[in-house]
Amino acid sequence: MRTLYVVTHPEAKHHLDGLVGGWHDSELTDKGHLDAERIACGLRSRIPMSSEAALYGSDLTRTTQTSDAIGGKFGLTATLLPGLREKSHGSAEGRR
């Protein structure tokens, strides 16, 4: 049996700017980077090292920054998949 851990990215700049996210690309805030590191440490304390472990994420900057923090604790590089992006909000993305 395999266990799947699903992690969402922490605070990103579009949150603070009051912008619609979706496929709008934004970076993590300083707090978001700290939280990503905390998430990574929490996962590392719960998950044993395994040659079967894999890491996947969307190709948006805020999620790659989150997966980089997690991957750093496990010696993994995320496979980036556009299909893992959150819901698109069309023309509203990046707007207030």
PDB file of N, CA and C in Angstrom:
ATOM      1  N   MET A   1       0.837  -1.166   0.000  1.00  0.00           N
ATOM      2  CA  MET A   1       0.000   0.000   0.000  1.00  0.00           C
ATOM      3  C   MET A   1       0.892   1.241   0.000  1.00  0.00           C
ATOM      4  N   ARG A   2       0.500   2.243  -0.763  1.00  0.00           N
ATOM      5  CA  ARG A   2       1.235   3.505  -0.817  1.00  0.00           C
ATOM      6  C   ARG A   2       0.445   4.588  -0.087  1.00  0.00           C
ATOM      7  N   THR A   3       1.161   5.549   0.408  1.00  0.00           N
ATOM      8  CA  THR A   3       0.534   6.696   1.044  1.00  0.00           C
ATOM      9  C   THR A   3       0.781   7.907   0.167  1.00  0.00           C
ATOM     10  N   LEU A   4      -0.252   8.685  -0.025  1.00  0.00           N
ATOM     11  CA  LEU A   4      -0.162   9.900  -0.834  1.00  0.00           C
ATOM     12  C   LEU A   4      -0.332  11.103   0.083  1.00  0.00           C
ATOM     13  N   TYR A   5       0.621  12.005   0.036  1.00  0.00           N
ATOM     14  CA  TYR A   5       0.544  13.253   0.795  1.00  0.00           C
ATOM     15  C   TYR A   5       0.266  14.373  -0.197  1.00  0.00           C
ATOM     16  N   VAL A   6      -0.768  15.129   0.058  1.00  0.00           N
ATOM     17  CA  VAL A   6      -1.130  16.253  -0.803  1.00  0.00           C
ATOM     18  C   VAL A   6      -0.855  17.532  -0.031  1.00  0.00           C
ATOM     19  N   VAL A   7      -0.053  18.398  -0.625  1.00  0.00           N
ATOM     20  CA  VAL A   7       0.338  19.652   0.016  1.00  0.00           C
ATOM     21  C   VAL A   7      -0.029  20.798  -0.914  1.00  0.00           C
ATOM     22  N   THR A   8      -0.642  21.815  -0.376  1.00  0.00           N
ATOM     23  CA  THR A   8      -0.893  23.016  -1.154  1.00  0.00           C
ATOM     24  C   THR A   8       0.202  24.030  -0.833  1.00  0.00           C
ATOM     25  N   HIS A   9       0.449  24.912  -1.755  1.00  0.00           N
ATOM     26  CA  HIS A   9       1.472  25.913  -1.495  1.00  0.00           C
ATOM     27  C   HIS A   9       1.005  26.840  -0.376  1.00  0.00           C
ATOM     28  N   PRO A  10       1.941  27.337   0.438  1.00  0.00           N
ATOM     29  CA  PRO A  10       1.580  28.321   1.454  1.00  0.00           C
ATOM     30  C   PRO A  10       1.428  29.719   0.841  1.00  0.00           C
ATOM     31  N   GLU A  11       1.420  30.722   1.684  1.00  0.00           N
ATOM     32  CA  GLU A  11       1.138  32.101   1.265  1.00  0.00           C
ATOM     33  C   GLU A  11       1.999  32.559   0.089  1.00  0.00           C
ATOM     34  N   ALA A  12       1.317  33.066  -0.936  1.00  0.00           N
ATOM     35  CA  ALA A  12       1.987  33.587  -2.127  1.00  0.00           C
ATOM     36  C   ALA A  12       1.673  35.077  -2.264  1.00  0.00           C
ATOM     37  N   LYS A  13       2.475  35.755  -3.065  1.00  0.00           N
ATOM     38  CA  LYS A  13       2.335  37.210  -3.212  1.00  0.00           C
ATOM     39  C   LYS A  13       0.967  37.623  -3.731  1.00  0.00           C
ATOM     40  N   HIS A  14       0.354  36.812  -4.591  1.00  0.00           N
ATOM     41  CA  HIS A  14      -0.964  37.203  -5.095  1.00  0.00           C
ATOM     42  C   HIS A  14      -2.007  37.241  -3.977  1.00  0.00           C
ATOM     43  N   HIS A  15      -1.809  36.450  -2.917  1.00  0.00           N
ATOM     44  CA  HIS A  15      -2.719  36.507  -1.776  1.00  0.00           C
ATOM     45  C   HIS A  15      -2.658  37.885  -1.129  1.00  0.00           C
ATOM     46  N   LEU A  16      -1.452  38.381  -0.892  1.00  0.00           N
ATOM     47  CA  LEU A  16      -1.286  39.680  -0.236  1.00  0.00           C
ATOM     48  C   LEU A  16      -1.716  40.832  -1.128  1.00  0.00           C
ATOM     49  N   ASP A  17      -1.570  40.655  -2.425  1.00  0.00           N
ATOM     50  CA  ASP A  17      -1.941  41.703  -3.369  1.00  0.00           C
ATOM     51  C   ASP A  17      -3.429  41.679  -3.707  1.00  0.00           C
ATOM     52  N   GLY A  18      -4.161  40.712  -3.150  1.00  0.00           N
ATOM     53  CA  GLY A  18      -5.589  40.612  -3.400  1.00  0.00           C
ATOM     54  C   GLY A  18      -5.926  40.230  -4.827  1.00  0.00           C
ATOM     55  N   LEU A  19      -5.051  39.446  -5.444  1.00  0.00           N
ATOM     56  CA  LEU A  19      -5.256  39.049  -6.837  1.00  0.00           C
ATOM     57  C   LEU A  19      -5.780  37.619  -6.926  1.00  0.00           C
ATOM     58  N   VAL A  20      -6.574  37.359  -7.940  1.00  0.00           N
ATOM     59  CA  VAL A  20      -7.063  36.008  -8.204  1.00  0.00           C
ATOM     60  C   VAL A  20      -5.874  35.152  -8.627  1.00  0.00           C
ATOM     61  N   GLY A  21      -5.774  33.975  -8.046  1.00  0.00           N
ATOM     62  CA  GLY A  21      -4.656  33.081  -8.343  1.00  0.00           C
ATOM     63  C   GLY A  21      -4.904  32.233  -9.567  1.00  0.00           C
ATOM     64  N   GLY A  22      -5.341  31.002  -9.342  1.00  0.00           N
ATOM     65  CA  GLY A  22      -5.534  30.084 -10.465  1.00  0.00           C
ATOM     66  C   GLY A  22      -4.219  29.849 -11.186  1.00  0.00           C
ATOM     67  N   TRP A  23      -4.195  30.147 -12.466  1.00  0.00           N
ATOM     68  CA  TRP A  23      -2.983  29.952 -13.252  1.00  0.00           C
ATOM     69  C   TRP A  23      -2.091  31.187 -13.263  1.00  0.00           C
ATOM     70  N   HIS A  24      -2.496  32.239 -12.564  1.00  0.00           N
ATOM     71  CA  HIS A  24      -1.644  33.427 -12.432  1.00  0.00           C
ATOM     72  C   HIS A  24      -0.392  33.013 -11.666  1.00  0.00           C
ATOM     73  N   ASP A  25       0.767  33.300 -12.212  1.00  0.00           N
ATOM     74  CA  ASP A  25       2.019  32.861 -11.607  1.00  0.00           C
ATOM     75  C   ASP A  25       2.517  33.892 -10.604  1.00  0.00           C
ATOM     76  N   SER A  26       2.750  33.457  -9.394  1.00  0.00           N
ATOM     77  CA  SER A  26       3.314  34.342  -8.377  1.00  0.00           C
ATOM     78  C   SER A  26       4.257  33.540  -7.495  1.00  0.00           C
ATOM     79  N   GLU A  27       5.088  34.260  -6.783  1.00  0.00           N
ATOM     80  CA  GLU A  27       6.072  33.638  -5.899  1.00  0.00           C
ATOM     81  C   GLU A  27       5.538  33.551  -4.480  1.00  0.00           C
ATOM     82  N   LEU A  28       6.172  32.693  -3.674  1.00  0.00           N
ATOM     83  CA  LEU A  28       5.857  32.660  -2.256  1.00  0.00           C
ATOM     84  C   LEU A  28       6.346  33.942  -1.599  1.00  0.00           C
ATOM     85  N   THR A  29       5.657  34.348  -0.551  1.00  0.00           N
ATOM     86  CA  THR A  29       6.119  35.459   0.271  1.00  0.00           C
ATOM     87  C   THR A  29       7.222  34.932   1.185  1.00  0.00           C
ATOM     88  N   ASP A  30       7.834  35.819   1.960  1.00  0.00           N
ATOM     89  CA  ASP A  30       8.823  35.368   2.941  1.00  0.00           C
ATOM     90  C   ASP A  30       8.180  34.391   3.921  1.00  0.00           C
ATOM     91  N   LYS A  31       6.970  34.706   4.373  1.00  0.00           N
ATOM     92  CA  LYS A  31       6.236  33.801   5.260  1.00  0.00           C
ATOM     93  C   LYS A  31       5.959  32.486   4.551  1.00  0.00           C
ATOM     94  N   GLY A  32       5.600  32.544   3.286  1.00  0.00           N
ATOM     95  CA  GLY A  32       5.345  31.336   2.516  1.00  0.00           C
ATOM     96  C   GLY A  32       6.568  30.442   2.434  1.00  0.00           C
ATOM     97  N   HIS A  33       7.746  31.048   2.247  1.00  0.00           N
ATOM     98  CA  HIS A  33       8.987  30.259   2.212  1.00  0.00           C
ATOM     99  C   HIS A  33       9.243  29.586   3.568  1.00  0.00           C
ATOM    100  N   LEU A  34       9.030  30.329   4.646  1.00  0.00           N
ATOM    101  CA  LEU A  34       9.205  29.747   5.987  1.00  0.00           C
ATOM    102  C   LEU A  34       8.221  28.606   6.209  1.00  0.00           C
ATOM    103  N   ASP A  35       6.975  28.813   5.806  1.00  0.00           N
ATOM    104  CA  ASP A  35       5.966  27.766   5.968  1.00  0.00           C
ATOM    105  C   ASP A  35       6.274  26.550   5.099  1.00  0.00           C
ATOM    106  N   ALA A  36       6.783  26.774   3.891  1.00  0.00           N
ATOM    107  CA  ALA A  36       7.159  25.651   3.028  1.00  0.00           C
ATOM    108  C   ALA A  36       8.260  24.827   3.694  1.00  0.00           C
ATOM    109  N   GLU A  37       9.191  25.501   4.323  1.00  0.00           N
ATOM    110  CA  GLU A  37      10.267  24.804   5.040  1.00  0.00           C
ATOM    111  C   GLU A  37       9.699  24.025   6.224  1.00  0.00           C
ATOM    112  N   ARG A  38       8.743  24.608   6.933  1.00  0.00           N
ATOM    113  CA  ARG A  38       8.100  23.908   8.061  1.00  0.00           C
ATOM    114  C   ARG A  38       7.329  22.679   7.579  1.00  0.00           C
ATOM    115  N   ILE A  39       6.631  22.831   6.470  1.00  0.00           N
ATOM    116  CA  ILE A  39       5.909  21.702   5.886  1.00  0.00           C
ATOM    117  C   ILE A  39       6.890  20.594   5.526  1.00  0.00           C
ATOM    118  N   ALA A  40       7.989  20.969   4.885  1.00  0.00           N
ATOM    119  CA  ALA A  40       9.005  19.994   4.480  1.00  0.00           C
ATOM    120  C   ALA A  40       9.565  19.254   5.698  1.00  0.00           C
ATOM    121  N   CYS A  41       9.849  19.985   6.756  1.00  0.00           N
ATOM    122  CA  CYS A  41      10.377  19.358   7.979  1.00  0.00           C
ATOM    123  C   CYS A  41       9.346  18.422   8.598  1.00  0.00           C
ATOM    124  N   GLY A  42       8.083  18.837   8.596  1.00  0.00           N
ATOM    125  CA  GLY A  42       7.025  17.997   9.130  1.00  0.00           C
ATOM    126  C   GLY A  42       6.871  16.704   8.356  1.00  0.00           C
ATOM    127  N   LEU A  43       6.923  16.807   7.041  1.00  0.00           N
ATOM    128  CA  LEU A  43       6.838  15.599   6.211  1.00  0.00           C
ATOM    129  C   LEU A  43       8.038  14.698   6.443  1.00  0.00           C
ATOM    130  N   ARG A  44       9.210  15.315   6.521  1.00  0.00           N
ATOM    131  CA  ARG A  44      10.437  14.527   6.699  1.00  0.00           C
ATOM    132  C   ARG A  44      10.406  13.757   8.011  1.00  0.00           C
ATOM    133  N   SER A  45       9.796  14.346   9.047  1.00  0.00           N
ATOM    134  CA  SER A  45       9.735  13.662  10.344  1.00  0.00           C
ATOM    135  C   SER A  45       8.740  12.497  10.327  1.00  0.00           C
ATOM    136  N   ARG A  46       7.823  12.498   9.358  1.00  0.00           N
ATOM    137  CA  ARG A  46       6.792  11.459   9.287  1.00  0.00           C
ATOM    138  C   ARG A  46       7.061  10.379   8.241  1.00  0.00           C
ATOM    139  N   ILE A  47       7.865  10.701   7.254  1.00  0.00           N
ATOM    140  CA  ILE A  47       8.036   9.794   6.122  1.00  0.00           C
ATOM    141  C   ILE A  47       9.460   9.252   6.106  1.00  0.00           C
ATOM    142  N   PRO A  48       9.600   7.935   6.168  1.00  0.00           N
ATOM    143  CA  PRO A  48      10.948   7.363   6.090  1.00  0.00           C
ATOM    144  C   PRO A  48      11.514   7.515   4.677  1.00  0.00           C
ATOM    145  N   MET A  49      12.827   7.566   4.587  1.00  0.00           N
ATOM    146  CA  MET A  49      13.474   7.625   3.279  1.00  0.00           C
ATOM    147  C   MET A  49      13.159   6.325   2.535  1.00  0.00           C
ATOM    148  N   SER A  50      12.885   6.460   1.254  1.00  0.00           N
ATOM    149  CA  SER A  50      12.528   5.294   0.451  1.00  0.00           C
ATOM    150  C   SER A  50      12.949   5.522  -0.986  1.00  0.00           C
ATOM    151  N   SER A  51      13.434   4.474  -1.600  1.00  0.00           N
ATOM    152  CA  SER A  51      13.807   4.589  -3.005  1.00  0.00           C
ATOM    153  C   SER A  51      12.562   4.685  -3.886  1.00  0.00           C
ATOM    154  N   GLU A  52      11.381   4.400  -3.341  1.00  0.00           N
ATOM    155  CA  GLU A  52      10.140   4.464  -4.095  1.00  0.00           C
ATOM    156  C   GLU A  52       9.467   5.832  -4.004  1.00  0.00           C
ATOM    157  N   ALA A  53       9.992   6.716  -3.198  1.00  0.00           N
ATOM    158  CA  ALA A  53       9.361   8.028  -3.019  1.00  0.00           C
ATOM    159  C   ALA A  53       9.428   8.836  -4.312  1.00  0.00           C
ATOM    160  N   ALA A  54       8.387   9.594  -4.555  1.00  0.00           N
ATOM    161  CA  ALA A  54       8.317  10.456  -5.734  1.00  0.00           C
ATOM    162  C   ALA A  54       7.670  11.769  -5.330  1.00  0.00           C
ATOM    163  N   LEU A  55       7.997  12.818  -6.051  1.00  0.00           N
ATOM    164  CA  LEU A  55       7.480  14.148  -5.757  1.00  0.00           C
ATOM    165  C   LEU A  55       6.971  14.767  -7.050  1.00  0.00           C
ATOM    166  N   TYR A  56       5.734  15.231  -7.019  1.00  0.00           N
ATOM    167  CA  TYR A  56       5.109  15.841  -8.185  1.00  0.00           C
ATOM    168  C   TYR A  56       4.541  17.188  -7.780  1.00  0.00           C
ATOM    169  N   GLY A  57       4.537  18.123  -8.718  1.00  0.00           N
ATOM    170  CA  GLY A  57       3.957  19.437  -8.459  1.00  0.00           C
ATOM    171  C   GLY A  57       3.587  20.111  -9.757  1.00  0.00           C
ATOM    172  N   SER A  58       2.841  21.193  -9.638  1.00  0.00           N
ATOM    173  CA  SER A  58       2.517  21.954 -10.848  1.00  0.00           C
ATOM    174  C   SER A  58       3.735  22.769 -11.265  1.00  0.00           C
ATOM    175  N   ASP A  59       3.655  23.366 -12.412  1.00  0.00           N
ATOM    176  CA  ASP A  59       4.787  24.118 -12.950  1.00  0.00           C
ATOM    177  C   ASP A  59       4.752  25.600 -12.585  1.00  0.00           C
ATOM    178  N   LEU A  60       3.836  26.022 -11.730  1.00  0.00           N
ATOM    179  CA  LEU A  60       3.783  27.427 -11.324  1.00  0.00           C
ATOM    180  C   LEU A  60       4.837  27.711 -10.261  1.00  0.00           C
ATOM    181  N   THR A  61       5.353  28.925 -10.248  1.00  0.00           N
ATOM    182  CA  THR A  61       6.477  29.278  -9.387  1.00  0.00           C
ATOM    183  C   THR A  61       6.214  28.982  -7.920  1.00  0.00           C
ATOM    184  N   ARG A  62       5.054  29.361  -7.406  1.00  0.00           N
ATOM    185  CA  ARG A  62       4.782  29.159  -5.978  1.00  0.00           C
ATOM    186  C   ARG A  62       4.786  27.685  -5.603  1.00  0.00           C
ATOM    187  N   THR A  63       4.385  26.828  -6.522  1.00  0.00           N
ATOM    188  CA  THR A  63       4.390  25.399  -6.213  1.00  0.00           C
ATOM    189  C   THR A  63       5.772  24.795  -6.414  1.00  0.00           C
ATOM    190  N   THR A  64       6.529  25.295  -7.368  1.00  0.00           N
ATOM    191  CA  THR A  64       7.897  24.781  -7.513  1.00  0.00           C
ATOM    192  C   THR A  64       8.740  25.189  -6.312  1.00  0.00           C
ATOM    193  N   GLN A  65       8.488  26.379  -5.775  1.00  0.00           N
ATOM    194  CA  GLN A  65       9.214  26.801  -4.576  1.00  0.00           C
ATOM    195  C   GLN A  65       8.859  25.905  -3.384  1.00  0.00           C
ATOM    196  N   THR A  66       7.592  25.519  -3.301  1.00  0.00           N
ATOM    197  CA  THR A  66       7.161  24.618  -2.234  1.00  0.00           C
ATOM    198  C   THR A  66       7.763  23.235  -2.430  1.00  0.00           C
ATOM    199  N   SER A  67       7.714  22.710  -3.648  1.00  0.00           N
ATOM    200  CA  SER A  67       8.268  21.379  -3.896  1.00  0.00           C
ATOM    201  C   SER A  67       9.791  21.360  -3.763  1.00  0.00           C
ATOM    202  N   ASP A  68      10.455  22.475  -4.042  1.00  0.00           N
ATOM    203  CA  ASP A  68      11.908  22.538  -3.835  1.00  0.00           C
ATOM    204  C   ASP A  68      12.252  22.372  -2.357  1.00  0.00           C
ATOM    205  N   ALA A  69      11.462  22.994  -1.489  1.00  0.00           N
ATOM    206  CA  ALA A  69      11.701  22.862  -0.045  1.00  0.00           C
ATOM    207  C   ALA A  69      11.505  21.414   0.396  1.00  0.00           C
ATOM    208  N   ILE A  70      10.444  20.791  -0.086  1.00  0.00           N
ATOM    209  CA  ILE A  70      10.167  19.399   0.277  1.00  0.00           C
ATOM    210  C   ILE A  70      11.224  18.477  -0.323  1.00  0.00           C
ATOM    211  N   GLY A  71      11.507  18.658  -1.591  1.00  0.00           N
ATOM    212  CA  GLY A  71      12.495  17.817  -2.257  1.00  0.00           C
ATOM    213  C   GLY A  71      13.862  17.885  -1.604  1.00  0.00           C
ATOM    214  N   GLY A  72      14.211  19.067  -1.092  1.00  0.00           N
ATOM    215  CA  GLY A  72      15.494  19.230  -0.424  1.00  0.00           C
ATOM    216  C   GLY A  72      15.652  18.337   0.792  1.00  0.00           C
ATOM    217  N   LYS A  73      14.558  18.034   1.459  1.00  0.00           N
ATOM    218  CA  LYS A  73      14.607  17.169   2.648  1.00  0.00           C
ATOM    219  C   LYS A  73      14.697  15.689   2.291  1.00  0.00           C
ATOM    220  N   PHE A  74      14.317  15.362   1.053  1.00  0.00           N
ATOM    221  CA  PHE A  74      14.285  13.958   0.642  1.00  0.00           C
ATOM    222  C   PHE A  74      15.269  13.628  -0.479  1.00  0.00           C
ATOM    223  N   GLY A  75      16.003  14.630  -0.939  1.00  0.00           N
ATOM    224  CA  GLY A  75      16.913  14.394  -2.045  1.00  0.00           C
ATOM    225  C   GLY A  75      16.170  14.115  -3.344  1.00  0.00           C
ATOM    226  N   LEU A  76      15.013  14.750  -3.508  1.00  0.00           N
ATOM    227  CA  LEU A  76      14.179  14.546  -4.696  1.00  0.00           C
ATOM    228  C   LEU A  76      14.024  15.843  -5.476  1.00  0.00           C
ATOM    229  N   THR A  77      13.850  15.706  -6.757  1.00  0.00           N
ATOM    230  CA  THR A  77      13.470  16.822  -7.617  1.00  0.00           C
ATOM    231  C   THR A  77      12.066  16.526  -8.112  1.00  0.00           C
ATOM    232  N   ALA A  78      11.195  17.501  -8.009  1.00  0.00           N
ATOM    233  CA  ALA A  78       9.804  17.292  -8.395  1.00  0.00           C
ATOM    234  C   ALA A  78       9.660  17.145  -9.905  1.00  0.00           C
ATOM    235  N   THR A  79       8.775  16.272 -10.298  1.00  0.00           N
ATOM    236  CA  THR A  79       8.319  16.196 -11.676  1.00  0.00           C
ATOM    237  C   THR A  79       7.209  17.230 -11.790  1.00  0.00           C
ATOM    238  N   LEU A  80       7.393  18.206 -12.670  1.00  0.00           N
ATOM    239  CA  LEU A  80       6.437  19.307 -12.796  1.00  0.00           C
ATOM    240  C   LEU A  80       5.427  19.004 -13.889  1.00  0.00           C
ATOM    241  N   LEU A  81       4.160  19.088 -13.518  1.00  0.00           N
ATOM    242  CA  LEU A  81       3.079  18.740 -14.429  1.00  0.00           C
ATOM    243  C   LEU A  81       2.054  19.873 -14.482  1.00  0.00           C
ATOM    244  N   PRO A  82       1.865  20.497 -15.640  1.00  0.00           N
ATOM    245  CA  PRO A  82       0.850  21.550 -15.754  1.00  0.00           C
ATOM    246  C   PRO A  82      -0.545  21.067 -15.357  1.00  0.00           C
ATOM    247  N   GLY A  83      -0.807  19.785 -15.511  1.00  0.00           N
ATOM    248  CA  GLY A  83      -2.105  19.232 -15.139  1.00  0.00           C
ATOM    249  C   GLY A  83      -2.384  19.260 -13.653  1.00  0.00           C
ATOM    250  N   LEU A  84      -1.380  19.557 -12.841  1.00  0.00           N
ATOM    251  CA  LEU A  84      -1.581  19.660 -11.395  1.00  0.00           C
ATOM    252  C   LEU A  84      -1.857  21.097 -10.944  1.00  0.00           C
ATOM    253  N   ARG A  85      -1.954  22.006 -11.892  1.00  0.00           N
ATOM    254  CA  ARG A  85      -2.305  23.381 -11.529  1.00  0.00           C
ATOM    255  C   ARG A  85      -3.702  23.402 -10.924  1.00  0.00           C
ATOM    256  N   GLU A  86      -3.940  24.415 -10.083  1.00  0.00           N
ATOM    257  CA  GLU A  86      -5.282  24.572  -9.550  1.00  0.00           C
ATOM    258  C   GLU A  86      -6.222  25.062 -10.648  1.00  0.00           C
ATOM    259  N   LYS A  87      -7.459  25.215 -10.328  1.00  0.00           N
ATOM    260  CA  LYS A  87      -8.472  25.624 -11.299  1.00  0.00           C
ATOM    261  C   LYS A  87      -8.116  26.962 -11.946  1.00  0.00           C
ATOM    262  N   SER A  88      -8.291  27.043 -13.250  1.00  0.00           N
ATOM    263  CA  SER A  88      -8.092  28.302 -13.963  1.00  0.00           C
ATOM    264  C   SER A  88      -9.323  29.181 -13.779  1.00  0.00           C
ATOM    265  N   HIS A  89      -9.072  30.458 -13.579  1.00  0.00           N
ATOM    266  CA  HIS A  89     -10.162  31.429 -13.442  1.00  0.00           C
ATOM    267  C   HIS A  89     -10.249  32.328 -14.671  1.00  0.00           C
ATOM    268  N   GLY A  90      -9.647  31.874 -15.753  1.00  0.00           N
ATOM    269  CA  GLY A  90      -9.745  32.586 -17.033  1.00  0.00           C
ATOM    270  C   GLY A  90      -9.252  34.009 -16.966  1.00  0.00           C
ATOM    271  N   SER A  91     -10.034  34.920 -17.518  1.00  0.00           N
ATOM    272  CA  SER A  91      -9.610  36.320 -17.631  1.00  0.00           C
ATOM    273  C   SER A  91      -9.553  37.031 -16.276  1.00  0.00           C
ATOM    274  N   ALA A  92     -10.054  36.406 -15.213  1.00  0.00           N
ATOM    275  CA  ALA A  92     -10.001  37.021 -13.884  1.00  0.00           C
ATOM    276  C   ALA A  92      -8.630  36.841 -13.219  1.00  0.00           C
ATOM    277  N   GLU A  93      -7.836  35.917 -13.724  1.00  0.00           N
ATOM    278  CA  GLU A  93      -6.561  35.647 -13.094  1.00  0.00           C
ATOM    279  C   GLU A  93      -5.644  36.855 -13.096  1.00  0.00           C
ATOM    280  N   GLY A  94      -5.000  37.060 -11.956  1.00  0.00           N
ATOM    281  CA  GLY A  94      -4.073  38.172 -11.816  1.00  0.00           C
ATOM    282  C   GLY A  94      -4.770  39.512 -11.623  1.00  0.00           C
ATOM    283  N   ARG A  95      -6.085  39.495 -11.501  1.00  0.00           N
ATOM    284  CA  ARG A  95      -6.848  40.727 -11.280  1.00  0.00           C
ATOM    285  C   ARG A  95      -7.401  40.739  -9.863  1.00  0.00           C
ATOM    286  N   ARG A  96      -7.761  41.920  -9.418  1.00  0.00           N
ATOM    287  CA  ARG A  96      -8.333  42.062  -8.065  1.00  0.00           C
ATOM    288  C   ARG A  96      -9.739  41.501  -8.019  1.00  0.00           C
TER     289      ARG A  96
END
